[in-house]
XYZ file of C-alpha atoms in Angstrom:
322
model
C 145.451 112.373 151.631
C 147.125 109.789 154.094
C 144.124 107.506 154.935
C 141.835 105.424 152.843
C 141.670 106.177 149.193
C 138.613 108.083 148.401
C 137.042 106.651 145.289
C 134.581 108.352 143.150
C 131.759 105.724 142.721
C 129.321 107.679 140.476
C 128.917 111.269 139.210
C 125.942 113.379 137.810
C 125.898 116.847 136.275
C 122.631 118.780 135.256
C 122.961 121.919 133.063
C 120.943 124.966 132.607
C 118.787 123.237 129.861
C 118.078 120.222 132.279
C 120.889 118.444 130.254
C 122.235 115.336 132.072
C 124.477 113.813 129.450
C 127.207 114.790 127.184
C 125.114 114.583 123.931
C 122.588 117.094 125.575
C 125.070 119.587 126.399
C 124.911 122.845 124.582
C 127.076 125.881 124.359
C 125.431 128.811 126.019
C 126.112 132.246 124.779
C 123.494 134.207 126.867
C 121.820 134.089 130.207
C 119.833 131.062 130.097
C 116.125 130.806 131.096
C 114.927 128.412 133.959
C 114.029 124.847 132.685
C 111.134 123.127 134.017
C 112.551 120.129 135.964
C 109.418 118.690 137.320
C 109.205 115.822 134.848
C 112.792 114.736 135.288
C 112.204 114.839 139.126
C 109.225 112.692 138.870
C 111.147 110.128 136.540
C 114.008 109.957 138.878
C 112.185 109.780 142.179
C 108.602 108.893 141.321
C 107.247 111.712 143.133
C 105.432 114.879 142.102
C 107.374 118.157 142.887
C 104.966 120.699 143.042
C 105.780 121.798 146.576
C 109.580 122.496 146.081
C 111.187 125.369 143.946
C 113.658 125.038 141.086
C 116.831 124.824 143.304
C 115.478 121.924 145.237
C 114.400 120.364 142.030
C 118.058 120.855 140.605
C 119.781 119.348 143.713
C 117.232 116.392 144.320
C 117.308 115.318 140.449
C 120.943 115.393 140.370
C 121.637 113.524 143.520
C 119.161 110.770 142.632
C 120.913 110.579 139.128
C 124.040 110.076 140.755
C 122.772 107.617 143.187
C 120.919 105.697 140.377
C 124.189 105.404 138.266
C 125.970 103.441 141.064
C 123.412 100.705 140.834
C 123.931 99.364 144.482
C 122.420 100.209 147.613
C 124.234 102.681 150.024
C 123.861 102.524 153.844
C 121.112 104.786 155.146
C 123.695 106.392 157.304
C 125.675 107.909 154.607
C 126.477 111.492 155.041
C 125.263 114.214 152.955
C 127.062 117.490 152.020
C 125.304 119.986 149.890
C 127.132 122.933 148.658
C 125.295 126.256 147.538
C 126.420 129.944 147.111
C 122.979 131.407 147.207
C 120.376 128.733 147.936
C 116.772 129.076 147.392
C 116.774 132.433 145.279
C 113.678 132.201 143.266
C 111.564 130.778 146.043
C 112.734 133.406 148.532
C 112.158 136.286 146.183
C 108.452 134.819 145.774
C 108.135 134.629 149.696
C 109.155 138.426 149.961
C 106.754 139.322 147.063
C 103.919 137.583 148.938
C 104.767 138.865 152.376
C 105.530 142.539 151.291
C 102.832 142.803 148.580
C 99.805 144.989 148.874
C 96.608 144.127 150.788
C 96.432 141.141 153.015
C 99.135 138.993 151.278
C 99.889 135.755 152.856
C 102.791 133.446 152.307
C 102.590 129.888 151.578
C 103.575 127.657 154.139
C 105.415 125.388 151.797
C 106.930 128.692 150.121
C 108.179 129.737 153.705
C 109.621 126.500 154.738
C 111.231 126.026 151.466
C 112.984 129.496 151.506
C 115.366 127.990 153.953
C 118.062 126.774 151.889
C 118.976 123.704 154.303
C 115.458 122.219 153.761
C 116.724 121.150 150.152
C 119.175 118.950 151.954
C 116.227 117.420 153.789
C 114.551 116.708 150.463
C 117.569 115.018 148.941
C 117.888 112.880 152.098
C 114.310 111.894 151.957
C 114.334 111.014 148.390
C 117.554 108.710 148.974
C 116.283 107.590 152.512
C 119.359 108.662 154.224
C 119.522 109.391 157.858
C 123.022 110.306 158.469
C 124.921 113.477 158.807
C 123.220 116.304 156.549
C 125.236 119.373 156.073
C 124.661 122.597 153.978
C 127.810 124.453 153.248
C 127.765 128.111 151.777
C 131.176 129.575 151.113
C 130.402 131.641 148.017
C 132.824 130.737 145.161
C 134.348 127.817 147.171
C 131.400 126.106 148.535
C 131.693 123.024 146.749
C 135.473 122.775 147.403
C 134.945 122.878 151.022
C 132.118 120.499 150.699
C 134.425 117.918 148.857
C 137.087 118.274 151.508
C 134.680 117.418 154.148
C 133.063 114.498 152.435
C 136.360 113.246 151.426
C 137.602 113.313 155.052
C 134.696 111.209 156.328
C 135.479 108.437 153.860
C 139.339 108.686 154.125
C 139.221 108.808 157.948
C 136.938 105.517 158.031
C 134.209 107.447 159.767
C 131.910 106.723 156.770
C 131.685 103.934 154.113
C 130.096 106.343 151.528
C 129.496 110.057 151.307
C 127.379 111.869 148.954
C 128.444 115.536 148.080
C 126.931 117.936 145.477
C 126.632 121.776 144.644
C 123.705 123.412 143.229
C 122.770 127.034 142.422
C 119.991 128.762 140.354
C 119.934 132.209 138.756
C 117.185 134.649 138.424
C 115.962 137.382 136.248
C 116.557 140.175 135.254
C 120.238 139.986 135.146
C 121.047 143.382 136.692
C 119.079 142.281 139.719
C 120.865 139.095 140.113
C 124.353 140.770 139.926
C 123.552 142.039 143.227
C 123.963 138.370 144.667
C 126.983 137.467 142.411
C 129.519 139.705 140.706
C 130.185 138.641 137.038
C 131.907 140.715 134.222
C 129.854 141.995 131.502
C 131.146 139.133 129.263
C 130.580 136.416 131.764
C 127.350 134.221 131.032
C 125.109 133.952 134.158
C 124.477 130.293 134.796
C 122.790 127.652 136.876
C 123.136 123.841 137.498
C 124.119 121.088 139.808
C 126.735 118.201 140.184
C 127.085 115.233 142.459
C 129.654 112.739 143.412
C 129.263 109.500 145.515
C 132.489 108.795 147.410
C 133.369 105.427 148.743
C 136.402 103.205 150.151
C 135.723 100.268 147.661
C 137.516 100.472 144.410
C 135.199 97.943 142.491
C 134.017 99.767 139.431
C 135.062 103.128 140.603
C 135.135 106.004 138.012
C 138.022 107.961 139.691
C 139.566 109.115 142.906
C 140.046 112.123 144.937
C 143.799 112.979 145.177
C 143.793 116.256 147.229
C 141.868 119.316 148.208
C 143.986 122.328 149.311
C 143.520 125.988 149.836
C 145.894 128.719 149.675
C 145.652 132.377 151.067
C 146.756 134.241 147.864
C 145.804 137.886 149.116
C 149.199 138.256 150.519
C 151.385 136.245 148.129
C 152.726 136.863 144.724
C 150.937 134.968 142.109
C 153.882 132.786 141.463
C 153.896 131.645 145.106
C 150.443 129.907 145.141
C 150.847 128.761 141.516
C 154.128 127.086 142.333
C 152.546 125.198 145.255
C 149.542 123.964 143.136
C 152.350 122.867 140.412
C 154.109 120.912 143.233
C 150.951 119.402 144.129
C 150.306 118.016 140.695
C 153.762 116.831 140.231
C 153.611 115.097 143.569
C 150.706 112.954 142.349
C 151.160 112.703 138.711
C 152.004 109.415 137.029
C 154.145 109.171 133.976
C 151.151 107.821 131.826
C 148.462 110.527 133.378
C 147.223 113.291 131.302
C 146.449 116.551 132.998
C 143.544 118.848 132.211
C 142.861 122.189 133.903
C 139.410 122.957 135.048
C 139.222 126.880 135.689
C 136.733 128.428 137.924
C 134.967 131.553 136.797
C 136.985 133.597 139.215
C 140.234 132.394 137.612
C 141.742 135.099 135.367
C 143.672 134.689 132.201
C 146.759 135.766 133.993
C 146.225 132.960 136.517
C 145.793 130.435 133.838
C 148.892 131.621 132.191
C 150.918 131.425 135.183
C 149.635 127.738 135.790
C 150.659 126.792 132.183
C 154.185 128.131 132.779
C 154.530 125.559 135.611
C 152.714 122.543 134.542
C 153.406 120.998 131.129
C 151.154 119.294 128.627
C 147.943 120.638 130.335
C 144.851 121.452 128.077
C 141.936 123.393 129.342
C 138.490 122.136 129.798
C 136.259 125.308 129.671
C 133.199 123.774 131.445
C 131.752 127.072 131.971
C 130.763 127.351 128.230
C 128.180 124.726 129.039
C 126.736 125.803 132.389
C 127.619 129.438 132.831
C 128.965 131.050 135.829
C 127.459 130.365 139.324
C 128.944 129.911 142.889
C 128.992 126.083 142.607
C 129.804 125.740 138.944
C 132.813 123.710 139.959
C 130.387 121.029 140.929
C 128.873 120.709 137.297
C 132.567 120.962 136.020
C 133.978 118.219 138.257
C 131.119 115.826 137.917
C 130.669 116.577 134.127
C 134.218 115.150 133.457
C 132.673 111.579 134.070
C 129.803 112.025 131.355
C 131.932 109.724 129.113
C 134.604 106.956 129.904
C 138.070 108.027 129.804
C 140.751 106.115 127.306
C 143.554 106.583 129.646
C 143.972 107.889 133.249
C 143.573 111.509 133.501
C 144.136 114.058 136.297
C 141.876 116.923 136.539
C 142.964 120.095 138.379
C 140.144 122.464 139.173
C 141.275 125.865 140.497
C 139.236 128.903 141.655
C 139.751 131.893 143.505
C 137.044 133.971 145.721
C 136.774 137.711 146.516
C 138.546 137.430 149.782
C 141.853 136.322 148.456
C 141.609 132.707 148.879
C 142.473 129.835 146.189
C 141.345 126.366 146.250
C 142.864 123.573 144.162
C 140.679 120.032 143.746
C 142.759 117.437 142.333
C 141.013 114.268 141.097
C 141.865 111.184 138.776
C 139.447 109.703 136.326
C 140.253 106.179 135.593
C 140.398 104.480 132.095
C 137.683 102.394 131.285
């Protein structure tokens, strides 16, 4: 990045069990059931959430938590970027069941409106009193990565003082039906959750910074080609005292991780998927959750994921000591 430094001012992540802090995170070994987030939404926003679905509750609660942790007021023109791979799954299924059911079935007006995934971004903006740019991004496995790139560019260019960016996705049961919407291996746990970051230009009390976001067309390249590019990216920004940790996305195969290990030294792995499961915007949970606890030293986090179309994206951030 060549413009203003993009600082990470606050972060929040909500896991499948409505966990919001490190001590609440639990390893998940089977597809999680949907947790009721109504009480959490009311605690954070002061409002009832009977008229919105689980997906919207995830995103509203997580965004509100990130803003509350900042403890300062942001401008009402702050842009909002919401990433999602599938959007309103459970609510949309409910609408179809109502419309296509037997007899004179009628769809709830609120159910119909909320089935549009971009409506969730409206609910986030309403809860935060935001009137600025409001964008919903859906790029399958790389949805949150593109959202970070766009939000960071607003702050880097000086177009915005702050930018709120997040990702959220929900699962549905039974598993075999949900696998029509996301392709997972039999040994991969189906997940859901959310993660939000608040970007800004002021370094005061910042938790970290966005270093770079890059994508690579790995479909026509040998693995070593894009791995070498990512390794060069890390070495370009790595300071002598930096610790480097890999955050592997759920499409990254063991061979990809091994190839990265061969090029980047001293890089332990943070397997955040063990706490949230696999979903299109799991990277939002993974990146935001690294700020669950303070860092003893500056740490570079490298998140890498692939998509089914042969693209790879790398997100490089630095968490500050303190």
